[in-house]
CSV table of C-alpha atoms in Angstrom, one decimal:
chain,number,residue,atom,x,y,z
A,1,MET,CA,0.0,0.0,0.0
A,2,THR,CA,1.0,3.6,-0.2
A,3,HIS,CA,3.6,5.0,2.2
A,4,ALA,CA,3.7,8.8,2.5
A,5,ALA,CA,7.6,8.9,2.4
A,6,THR,CA,7.7,6.9,-0.8
A,7,THR,CA,5.0,8.9,-2.4
A,8,THR,CA,6.7,12.2,-1.7
A,9,SER,CA,10.1,11.2,-2.9
A,10,THR,CA,9.1,9.6,-6.1
A,11,ARG,CA,6.8,12.3,-7.1
A,12,GLN,CA,9.6,14.9,-7.1
A,13,ARG,CA,10.9,13.3,-10.3
A,14,ARG,CA,7.7,14.4,-12.3
A,15,ARG,CA,8.2,11.9,-15.1
A,16,ARG,CA,6.5,12.7,-18.4
A,17,ALA,CA,4.6,10.4,-20.7
A,18,GLY,CA,4.5,10.1,-24.5
A,19,PRO,CA,1.9,12.0,-26.5
A,20,ALA,CA,-0.6,9.2,-26.8
A,21,ARG,CA,-0.5,8.6,-23.1
A,22,LEU,CA,-0.8,12.3,-22.3
A,23,THR,CA,-4.1,12.3,-24.2
A,24,ALA,CA,-5.6,9.2,-22.8
A,25,LEU,CA,-4.7,9.9,-19.2
A,26,ALA,CA,-5.7,13.5,-19.1
A,27,ALA,CA,-9.1,12.4,-20.6
A,28,SER,CA,-9.7,9.7,-18.1
A,29,GLY,CA,-8.6,11.9,-15.2
A,30,LEU,CA,-10.8,14.9,-15.9
A,31,GLY,CA,-13.7,13.8,-18.1
A,32,LEU,CA,-15.7,12.3,-15.3
A,33,LEU,CA,-15.5,15.5,-13.2
A,34,LEU,CA,-15.8,18.2,-15.8
A,35,GLY,CA,-18.2,16.7,-18.3
A,36,THR,CA,-16.0,16.3,-21.4
A,37,GLY,CA,-17.2,12.7,-21.3
A,38,ALA,CA,-17.9,9.9,-18.8
A,39,LEU,CA,-15.0,8.3,-17.2
A,40,LEU,CA,-15.3,4.6,-18.1
A,41,GLY,CA,-18.2,2.5,-17.6
A,42,ALA,CA,-20.4,0.7,-15.2
A,43,GLY,CA,-21.2,-1.7,-12.6
A,44,PRO,CA,-21.0,-5.3,-11.5
A,45,SER,CA,-23.2,-7.9,-12.5
A,46,ALA,CA,-25.4,-10.8,-11.7
A,47,ALA,CA,-24.5,-14.5,-11.8
A,48,ALA,CA,-25.6,-16.7,-14.7
A,49,ALA,CA,-28.2,-18.5,-12.5
A,50,PRO,CA,-31.2,-16.5,-11.2
A,51,SER,CA,-30.1,-16.9,-7.6
A,52,GLY,CA,-28.3,-14.7,-5.1
A,53,PRO,CA,-28.6,-11.0,-4.5
A,54,SER,CA,-29.3,-10.0,-8.1
A,55,ALA,CA,-32.1,-12.5,-8.8
A,56,ALA,CA,-35.8,-12.0,-8.9
A,57,GLY,CA,-37.3,-10.6,-5.7
A,58,PRO,CA,-38.9,-7.4,-4.7
A,59,SER,CA,-41.5,-5.7,-6.8
A,60,ALA,CA,-40.5,-4.1,-10.1
A,61,ALA,CA,-43.5,-1.7,-10.0
A,62,GLY,CA,-43.2,2.0,-10.6
A,63,PRO,CA,-42.8,4.9,-8.0
A,64,GLY,CA,-45.5,5.0,-5.4
A,65,THR,CA,-46.7,1.4,-6.0
A,66,ALA,CA,-44.1,-0.5,-4.1
A,67,HIS,CA,-43.5,-0.7,-0.4
A,68,CYS,CA,-40.6,-2.1,1.6
A,69,SER,CA,-39.0,-1.7,5.1
A,70,LEU,CA,-36.0,0.3,3.9
A,71,THR,CA,-37.5,3.7,3.5
A,72,GLY,CA,-38.5,6.1,6.2
A,73,ARG,CA,-35.8,5.2,8.7
A,74,HIS,CA,-32.3,6.2,9.7
A,75,TRP,CA,-29.3,4.1,8.8
A,76,THR,CA,-25.8,4.1,10.2
A,77,ALA,CA,-22.8,2.8,8.2
A,78,GLN,CA,-19.9,0.8,9.8
A,79,ALA,CA,-17.0,0.6,7.3
A,80,ARG,CA,-13.6,-1.0,7.3
A,81,VAL,CA,-11.0,-1.5,4.7
A,82,ASP,CA,-10.9,-5.0,3.1
A,83,ARG,CA,-7.2,-5.3,3.6
A,84,ALA,CA,-6.9,-8.9,2.3
A,85,ARG,CA,-8.3,-8.0,-1.1
A,86,THR,CA,-6.6,-4.6,-1.3
A,87,GLU,CA,-3.2,-6.1,-0.5
A,88,ARG,CA,-3.8,-9.0,-3.0
A,89,PHE,CA,-4.3,-6.6,-5.8
A,90,ALA,CA,-1.4,-4.4,-4.6
A,91,ALA,CA,1.0,-7.3,-4.5
A,92,TYR,CA,-0.1,-8.5,-8.0
A,93,GLY,CA,0.2,-5.0,-9.4
A,94,ASN,CA,3.6,-4.5,-7.9
A,95,SER,CA,4.8,-7.8,-9.4
A,96,GLY,CA,4.7,-6.1,-12.9
A,97,VAL,CA,3.2,-9.2,-14.5
A,98,GLY,CA,0.3,-7.9,-16.7
A,99,TRP,CA,-2.1,-5.5,-15.0
A,100,THR,CA,-0.4,-3.0,-12.7
A,101,GLY,CA,-3.3,-0.5,-12.2
A,102,GLY,CA,-6.6,0.4,-13.6
A,103,ASP,CA,-10.1,1.7,-12.9
A,104,SER,CA,-13.8,0.8,-13.2
A,105,THR,CA,-13.3,-2.3,-11.1
A,106,TYR,CA,-16.5,-4.3,-11.8
A,107,SER,CA,-16.8,-8.0,-10.9
A,108,VAL,CA,-18.7,-10.8,-12.5
A,109,PRO,CA,-18.9,-14.3,-11.0
A,110,LEU,CA,-17.9,-17.0,-13.5
A,111,PRO,CA,-18.1,-20.8,-13.6
A,112,ALA,CA,-15.3,-22.8,-11.9
A,113,HIS,CA,-15.2,-20.6,-8.9
A,114,ARG,CA,-13.7,-17.6,-10.8
A,115,THR,CA,-14.4,-13.9,-10.6
A,116,ALA,CA,-13.7,-11.6,-13.5
A,117,TRP,CA,-12.6,-8.2,-12.5
A,118,LEU,CA,-13.3,-5.7,-15.3
A,119,PHE,CA,-11.1,-2.7,-15.8
A,120,SER,CA,-11.2,0.2,-18.2
A,121,ASP,CA,-7.9,2.2,-18.6
A,122,THR,CA,-5.2,-0.2,-17.6
A,123,PHE,CA,-1.4,0.1,-17.0
A,124,TRP,CA,0.7,-2.9,-18.0
A,125,GLY,CA,4.0,-3.9,-16.3
A,126,PRO,CA,6.8,-3.7,-15.5
A,127,VAL,CA,7.1,-1.8,-12.2
A,128,ASN,CA,10.3,-0.3,-10.9
A,129,ALA,CA,11.7,-1.3,-7.6
A,130,ASP,CA,10.8,2.1,-6.1
A,131,LEU,CA,7.1,1.6,-7.1
A,132,SER,CA,7.3,4.0,-10.0
A,133,ARG,CA,6.5,2.8,-13.6
A,134,PRO,CA,8.5,3.4,-16.7
A,135,THR,CA,7.0,5.9,-19.1
A,136,THR,CA,7.2,3.3,-21.9
A,137,VAL,CA,4.8,0.8,-20.3
A,138,PRO,CA,1.8,-0.3,-22.4
A,139,PHE,CA,-1.5,1.5,-21.7
A,140,LEU,CA,-4.7,-0.2,-22.6
A,141,ASN,CA,-8.3,1.0,-22.5
A,142,ASN,CA,-9.9,-2.2,-21.2
A,143,SER,CA,-8.8,-5.5,-19.6
A,144,PHE,CA,-9.9,-8.3,-17.3
A,145,VAL,CA,-8.2,-9.7,-14.2
A,146,VAL,CA,-9.4,-13.2,-13.3
A,147,GLU,CA,-9.4,-14.2,-9.6
A,148,ARG,CA,-9.5,-17.9,-8.6
A,149,GLY,CA,-8.6,-19.2,-5.2
A,150,GLY,CA,-6.7,-15.9,-4.3
A,151,ASP,CA,-4.6,-16.0,-7.5
A,152,LEU,CA,-4.8,-13.3,-10.1
A,153,ARG,CA,-4.1,-13.3,-13.8
A,154,THR,CA,-4.6,-10.7,-16.6
A,155,VAL,CA,-6.6,-11.2,-19.7
A,156,ALA,CA,-5.9,-8.7,-22.5
A,157,GLY,CA,-5.7,-8.6,-26.3
A,158,GLY,CA,-2.6,-8.7,-28.4
A,159,THR,CA,0.4,-10.7,-27.1
A,160,PRO,CA,2.4,-10.6,-23.8
A,161,GLU,CA,5.1,-8.7,-25.6
A,162,ALA,CA,2.7,-6.3,-27.3
A,163,PRO,CA,-0.6,-6.3,-25.3
A,164,ASP,CA,-3.7,-4.5,-26.6
A,165,SER,CA,-7.2,-3.8,-25.3
A,166,LEU,CA,-9.6,-6.7,-25.3
A,167,VAL,CA,-11.9,-4.6,-27.4
A,168,PRO,CA,-9.6,-2.4,-29.5
A,169,PRO,CA,-10.9,0.7,-31.3
A,170,ASP,CA,-12.8,0.5,-34.6
A,171,GLU,CA,-10.9,3.4,-36.1
A,172,PRO,CA,-8.1,5.8,-35.2
A,173,GLY,CA,-8.9,8.4,-32.6
A,174,THR,CA,-11.4,6.3,-30.8
A,175,TRP,CA,-11.3,3.9,-27.8
A,176,ASN,CA,-13.7,1.7,-25.8
A,177,TRP,CA,-14.2,2.0,-22.0
A,178,LEU,CA,-16.0,-0.9,-20.5
A,179,GLY,CA,-19.1,-0.9,-18.3
A,180,ALA,CA,-21.4,-3.3,-16.6
A,181,GLY,CA,-21.1,-7.0,-17.2
A,182,GLN,CA,-23.2,-10.1,-16.6
A,183,ALA,CA,-22.6,-13.9,-17.1
A,184,THR,CA,-25.2,-15.8,-19.1
A,185,PRO,CA,-25.1,-19.6,-19.8
A,186,ALA,CA,-23.5,-18.9,-23.2
A,187,SER,CA,-21.2,-15.9,-22.7
A,188,LEU,CA,-19.8,-13.1,-20.6
A,189,ASP,CA,-21.6,-10.0,-21.7
A,190,VAL,CA,-20.1,-6.6,-21.1
A,191,MET,CA,-21.4,-3.1,-22.0
A,192,PHE,CA,-18.9,-0.8,-23.6
A,193,LEU,CA,-18.8,3.0,-24.3
A,194,GLU,CA,-17.1,4.2,-27.4
A,195,PHE,CA,-15.4,7.6,-27.2
A,196,GLY,CA,-13.6,9.6,-29.9
A,197,ARG,CA,-11.4,12.6,-30.3
A,198,THR,CA,-13.1,15.9,-31.2
A,199,GLY,CA,-9.9,18.1,-31.4
A,200,SER,CA,-6.3,18.2,-30.5
A,201,GLY,CA,-6.6,19.2,-26.8
A,202,PRO,CA,-6.3,16.6,-24.0
A,203,LEU,CA,-10.0,17.1,-23.1
A,204,ASP,CA,-11.3,17.2,-26.7
A,205,PHE,CA,-13.2,14.0,-26.7
A,206,ALA,CA,-16.8,12.8,-26.5
A,207,TRP,CA,-19.0,9.8,-26.1
A,208,ARG,CA,-20.1,8.3,-29.4
A,209,GLU,CA,-22.1,5.1,-28.9
A,210,ASN,CA,-23.0,2.2,-26.7
A,211,LYS,CA,-21.9,-1.4,-27.5
A,212,LEU,CA,-22.1,-4.9,-26.1
A,213,GLY,CA,-19.1,-7.2,-26.1
A,214,ARG,CA,-19.6,-10.9,-25.8
A,215,PHE,CA,-16.8,-13.1,-24.5
A,216,ASP,CA,-16.2,-16.8,-24.3
A,217,PRO,CA,-17.0,-17.7,-20.6
A,218,ASP,CA,-14.0,-20.1,-20.5
A,219,THR,CA,-11.3,-18.3,-22.4
A,220,LEU,CA,-12.7,-14.8,-22.0
A,221,ARG,CA,-11.7,-14.0,-25.6
A,222,PRO,CA,-14.1,-11.7,-27.5
A,223,ARG,CA,-16.6,-13.3,-29.8
A,224,GLU,CA,-18.5,-10.3,-31.1
A,225,VAL,CA,-19.2,-6.6,-30.5
A,226,VAL,CA,-22.6,-5.4,-31.4
A,227,PRO,CA,-24.2,-1.9,-31.3
A,228,MET,CA,-26.6,-1.0,-28.5
A,229,PRO,CA,-29.2,1.7,-28.2
A,230,SER,CA,-27.5,5.1,-28.4
A,231,ALA,CA,-30.2,7.6,-29.6
A,232,ALA,CA,-31.0,9.4,-26.3
A,233,GLY,CA,-27.5,10.7,-25.3
A,234,VAL,CA,-27.5,8.2,-22.4
A,235,GLN,CA,-24.5,6.0,-21.7
A,236,TRP,CA,-26.2,2.6,-21.0
A,237,ALA,CA,-23.4,1.0,-19.0
A,238,SER,CA,-23.6,2.1,-15.4
A,239,TRP,CA,-25.1,-1.1,-14.0
A,240,LEU,CA,-27.0,-4.3,-14.8
A,241,LEU,CA,-29.6,-5.7,-12.4
A,242,ARG,CA,-31.6,-8.9,-12.8
A,243,SER,CA,-35.0,-8.7,-11.1
A,244,GLY,CA,-38.5,-10.1,-11.7
A,245,GLY,CA,-37.6,-11.7,-15.0
A,246,PHE,CA,-36.0,-8.6,-16.5
A,247,THR,CA,-32.5,-7.3,-16.9
A,248,TYR,CA,-32.5,-3.6,-15.9
A,249,VAL,CA,-29.9,-1.5,-17.6
A,250,TYR,CA,-28.9,1.7,-15.7
A,251,GLY,CA,-27.3,4.5,-17.5
A,252,VAL,CA,-26.1,8.1,-17.1
A,253,GLU,CA,-26.9,11.3,-18.9
A,254,ASP,CA,-23.7,13.2,-18.3
A,255,LEU,CA,-24.1,16.9,-18.6
A,256,GLY,CA,-20.8,17.7,-16.9
A,257,LEU,CA,-21.3,19.0,-13.4
A,258,THR,CA,-24.8,17.4,-13.3
A,259,LYS,CA,-25.4,13.7,-14.0
A,260,TYR,CA,-28.8,12.0,-14.2
A,261,MET,CA,-29.7,8.3,-13.8
A,262,HIS,CA,-31.7,6.7,-16.6
A,263,LEU,CA,-33.2,3.2,-16.7
A,264,ALA,CA,-34.1,0.7,-19.4
A,265,ARG,CA,-34.9,-3.0,-19.3
A,266,VAL,CA,-35.0,-6.2,-21.4
A,267,ARG,CA,-37.1,-9.2,-20.7
A,268,GLY,CA,-34.7,-12.1,-19.9
A,269,THR,CA,-31.0,-11.7,-20.2
A,270,ASP,CA,-30.4,-11.1,-23.9
A,271,LEU,CA,-29.3,-7.5,-24.2
A,272,ALA,CA,-28.9,-7.8,-28.0
A,273,SER,CA,-32.6,-8.8,-28.4
A,274,GLY,CA,-33.6,-5.4,-29.6
A,275,ARG,CA,-36.5,-5.4,-27.3
A,276,TRP,CA,-35.4,-2.7,-24.9
A,277,GLU,CA,-38.0,-0.6,-22.9
A,278,TYR,CA,-37.3,2.7,-21.3
A,279,TRP,CA,-38.6,4.2,-18.1
A,280,THR,CA,-40.6,7.4,-18.7
A,281,GLY,CA,-41.1,8.3,-15.1
A,282,SER,CA,-44.5,6.5,-15.0
A,283,SER,CA,-44.4,3.6,-17.4
A,284,TRP,CA,-42.3,1.8,-19.9
A,285,SER,CA,-41.9,2.8,-23.6
A,286,PRO,CA,-40.2,1.1,-26.6
A,287,THR,CA,-38.8,4.5,-27.7
A,288,GLU,CA,-35.4,5.3,-26.3
A,289,THR,CA,-35.9,9.1,-26.5
A,290,ASP,CA,-38.8,8.7,-24.1
A,291,SER,CA,-36.3,7.8,-21.3
A,292,ALA,CA,-36.8,10.1,-18.3
A,293,ARG,CA,-34.3,11.4,-15.7
A,294,VAL,CA,-34.8,9.3,-12.6
A,295,MET,CA,-32.6,11.4,-10.3
A,296,PRO,CA,-29.5,13.7,-10.3
A,297,GLY,CA,-26.3,13.3,-8.4
A,298,VAL,CA,-25.2,9.8,-9.5
A,299,ALA,CA,-21.7,9.1,-10.9
A,300,ASN,CA,-21.0,7.6,-14.3
A,301,GLU,CA,-20.6,4.3,-12.5
A,302,TYR,CA,-22.9,3.3,-9.7
A,303,SER,CA,-24.8,0.2,-8.5
A,304,VAL,CA,-28.4,-0.7,-7.8
A,305,SER,CA,-28.8,-4.1,-6.2
A,306,ARG,CA,-31.4,-6.1,-4.3
A,307,TRP,CA,-31.1,-5.6,-0.5
A,308,HIS,CA,-33.4,-7.0,2.1
A,309,ASP,CA,-36.9,-6.4,0.6
A,310,GLY,CA,-35.9,-3.4,-1.5
A,311,TYR,CA,-33.0,-2.0,-3.5
A,312,LEU,CA,-29.8,-0.3,-2.6
A,313,LEU,CA,-28.1,2.4,-4.7
A,314,VAL,CA,-24.4,3.0,-4.1
A,315,THR,CA,-22.8,6.0,-5.8
A,316,HIS,CA,-20.1,8.7,-5.3
A,317,ASP,CA,-21.7,12.0,-4.5
A,318,THR,CA,-21.5,14.1,-7.7
A,319,ARG,CA,-23.5,17.0,-6.3
A,320,GLU,CA,-20.2,18.4,-5.2
A,321,LEU,CA,-17.0,18.5,-7.2
A,322,PHE,CA,-14.2,16.1,-6.1
A,323,SER,CA,-16.4,14.7,-3.4
A,324,SER,CA,-14.9,12.1,-1.1
A,325,ARG,CA,-18.3,10.8,0.0
A,326,ILE,CA,-19.7,7.5,-1.0
A,327,LEU,CA,-23.5,7.5,-0.5
A,328,ALA,CA,-26.2,4.9,0.0
A,329,TYR,CA,-29.8,5.4,-1.2
A,330,VAL,CA,-32.7,3.0,-0.6
A,331,GLY,CA,-35.8,2.3,-2.6
A,332,CYS,CA,-38.6,-0.2,-3.0
A,333,SER,CA,-38.5,-0.6,-6.8
A,334,PRO,CA,-35.8,-0.7,-9.5
A,335,THR,CA,-37.3,2.5,-10.8
A,336,GLY,CA,-37.0,4.3,-7.5
A,337,PRO,CA,-37.6,6.7,-6.0
A,338,PHE,CA,-34.4,6.4,-4.1
A,339,THR,CA,-34.0,8.1,-0.7
A,340,GLU,CA,-30.6,9.1,0.7
A,341,ALA,CA,-29.9,6.7,3.6
A,342,ALA,CA,-26.3,7.2,4.8
A,343,THR,CA,-22.7,8.1,4.0
A,344,LEU,CA,-21.1,4.7,3.5
A,345,TYR,CA,-17.5,5.9,3.5
A,346,THR,CA,-15.3,9.0,3.2
A,347,THR,CA,-12.3,8.2,1.0
A,348,PRO,CA,-9.1,9.0,2.8
A,349,GLU,CA,-7.0,9.6,-0.3
A,350,THR,CA,-8.8,12.7,-1.6
A,351,GLY,CA,-7.2,16.1,-1.8
A,352,ALA,CA,-4.3,17.9,-0.1
A,353,ALA,CA,-5.4,16.7,3.4
A,354,GLY,CA,-5.6,13.1,2.1
A,355,SER,CA,-3.2,10.2,2.6
A,356,TYR,CA,-1.1,11.2,-0.4
A,357,ALA,CA,-0.9,14.9,0.7
A,358,ASP,CA,-1.6,15.9,-2.9
A,359,ALA,CA,-4.3,18.3,-3.9
A,360,ASP,CA,-4.5,16.5,-7.3
A,361,ILE,CA,-5.7,13.2,-6.0
A,362,PHE,CA,-9.4,12.4,-6.3
A,363,THR,CA,-11.7,9.4,-5.9
A,364,TYR,CA,-14.7,8.4,-8.1
A,365,ASN,CA,-17.1,5.8,-9.4
A,366,ALA,CA,-17.9,3.8,-6.3
A,367,HIS,CA,-20.2,0.8,-6.5
A,368,GLU,CA,-21.1,-2.4,-4.7
A,369,HIS,CA,-20.4,-6.0,-5.6
A,370,PRO,CA,-23.5,-7.9,-4.4
A,371,ASP,CA,-22.2,-11.3,-5.3
A,372,LEU,CA,-19.2,-10.8,-3.0
A,373,ARG,CA,-21.2,-9.8,0.1
A,374,ARG,CA,-20.2,-11.6,3.3
A,375,GLY,CA,-23.3,-12.0,5.3
A,376,ASP,CA,-24.7,-8.6,6.0
A,377,ARG,CA,-21.4,-6.9,4.9
A,378,LEU,CA,-21.3,-5.1,1.6
A,379,LEU,CA,-18.2,-5.0,-0.6
A,380,VAL,CA,-17.7,-1.5,-2.1
A,381,THR,CA,-15.0,-0.4,-4.4
A,382,TYR,CA,-13.9,3.0,-5.6
A,383,ASN,CA,-11.1,4.3,-7.9
A,384,VAL,CA,-8.3,6.7,-7.3
A,385,ASN,CA,-6.7,9.0,-9.9
A,386,SER,CA,-4.9,12.3,-10.3
A,387,LEU,CA,-5.5,15.6,-12.0
A,388,ASP,CA,-1.8,15.4,-13.0
A,389,PRO,CA,-1.9,11.8,-14.2
A,390,ASN,CA,1.1,12.1,-16.5
A,391,ALA,CA,3.3,12.8,-13.5
A,392,ASP,CA,1.6,11.2,-10.5
A,393,LEU,CA,0.6,7.9,-12.1
A,394,TYR,CA,4.1,7.2,-13.3
A,395,ASP,CA,5.8,8.3,-10.2
A,396,ASP,CA,3.7,6.1,-7.9
A,397,VAL,CA,1.9,3.0,-9.0
A,398,THR,CA,-0.1,2.7,-5.9
A,399,ILE,CA,-2.4,5.6,-6.8
A,400,TYR,CA,-4.2,4.2,-9.8
A,401,ARG,CA,-5.7,1.1,-8.3
A,402,PRO,CA,-9.0,0.0,-6.8
A,403,ARG,CA,-9.7,0.3,-3.1
A,404,PHE,CA,-11.9,-2.3,-1.3
A,405,VAL,CA,-14.1,-1.5,1.7
A,406,GLU,CA,-16.5,-3.6,3.6
A,407,VAL,CA,-19.6,-1.8,4.9
A,408,LYS,CA,-22.4,-2.8,7.2
A,409,LEU,CA,-25.6,-0.7,7.3
A,410,VAL,CA,-27.3,-0.7,10.7
A,411,PRO,CA,-31.0,0.3,10.8
A,412,GLY,CA,-32.1,2.9,13.3
A,413,ARG,CA,-35.3,4.4,14.3
A,414,HIS,CA,-38.0,5.3,11.8
A,415,ARG,CA,-38.2,8.9,10.8
C-alpha cells in the first residue's frame, strides 16, 4: 500500500509520458468530473443463474406502487478496509506481470469458482523497484483480471510482448471503455462505451455510442461486439440488475457537473434482443428518447442491487466537485424513488489533506459487488486518480488502483 515517504520522494521526479498517453490519461482523469465525457463504464453484475442477490425478488413496480421496510428510517454505516483483497491486488500489481493498475473495477462471477474483475484504462507492467513505472509501459483502454482461489491473472488482447485492449478501437482516434457485465449460460456480456477525439486538446473527446461485447465464458476471448441503443444521449453502461424476469440497464446522462440516472430493461438476459424498454417516469416505452431522468447526483458508475426487501443504490456523490463521499440510497423498486440513507464511506486519499498529501488526487465511481457480500457486509470499491496523471501515475503505481471497503448498514429508528 501507499507510504507517504515513498510517495513524496518519487513524485519529485515528475516523469512525463509520451503524446498518446498524455491524451488518454488526461481524458480519463478529468472527463468524469468536468463533463467532457464519462470516465469509463459501469457496474458489477449478476451470476448466470437466477439466484443470489441479483435474482428476482422485490416488486418491479413504478414509483408510489411498491412498499418495503428500507425507507422512512435512519441508517448508520460501519465501514472498514478489506485489507486482504486490497493487498492482494497491490501485490499482484507490484509484481509487474500484466495489470499494474486500472479503474472501473467491476466484478462478474464466472463458472469454476472464478471472478472476472473488469477494468477500463489499464497500465501494464513492468514496475520499478521504487514503485514508479517506466513511461514506456503499455497503456490499454480495457482488460480483465481473473481471480481464482486468491490467485490473479490478466486477460488482454494482443500478445504478452505487445498487449492490446480486449476490445480495440474500430478506427483511429477512438477507444472503448467498458461498463457493466453479466454472465449468461452462453457468454460473458459486457457493456462498452465508445469515445472519440473531437480536437487536439487533452479534453477534446466525447462519447459516441454504446456497444455490447460478448466473450467466451471459459477463455474470456471476445466473440463479437454489437451496437446497442444510443439515440438518447444516455450511456447505458452504469449497472446491470436482474430482477423479476428482467435485466435492468442503468445509465447516465452526463451533462458535466450534473449527471442523471436513466433506466431501461430487457425481458430475460439477452441485451442484444432489440426489445429494450425505457422508463418514462411513470411507465415503460419502446422508444429510447422517451427515457426520463430518474434522479440527479449519481456518478458515471454506480450500483443498484437487491437488498433486504428493496433496493440499494451506491454512488459517489457528484453533487459536489471532487467529493470524497460514497453514499447509499434506498428504494422499494428498481425505478425508485431512491432516498438518501447514509454516507457509507469517506475516501481518505482525496485532496491535499488526504493520505497522499496531494491536492490533485481524487476518488470516483464507487459501487457495490452484491455477489461478493459476506453475510450482511457489503463489498464496495472505488477508484483513485490524479488531476496530474502524467506525473503522478508514473511516479507512484499505488495511486491508480482500486480500493476495497466492507460496509455494514445498521438500521435505526423510523423517521
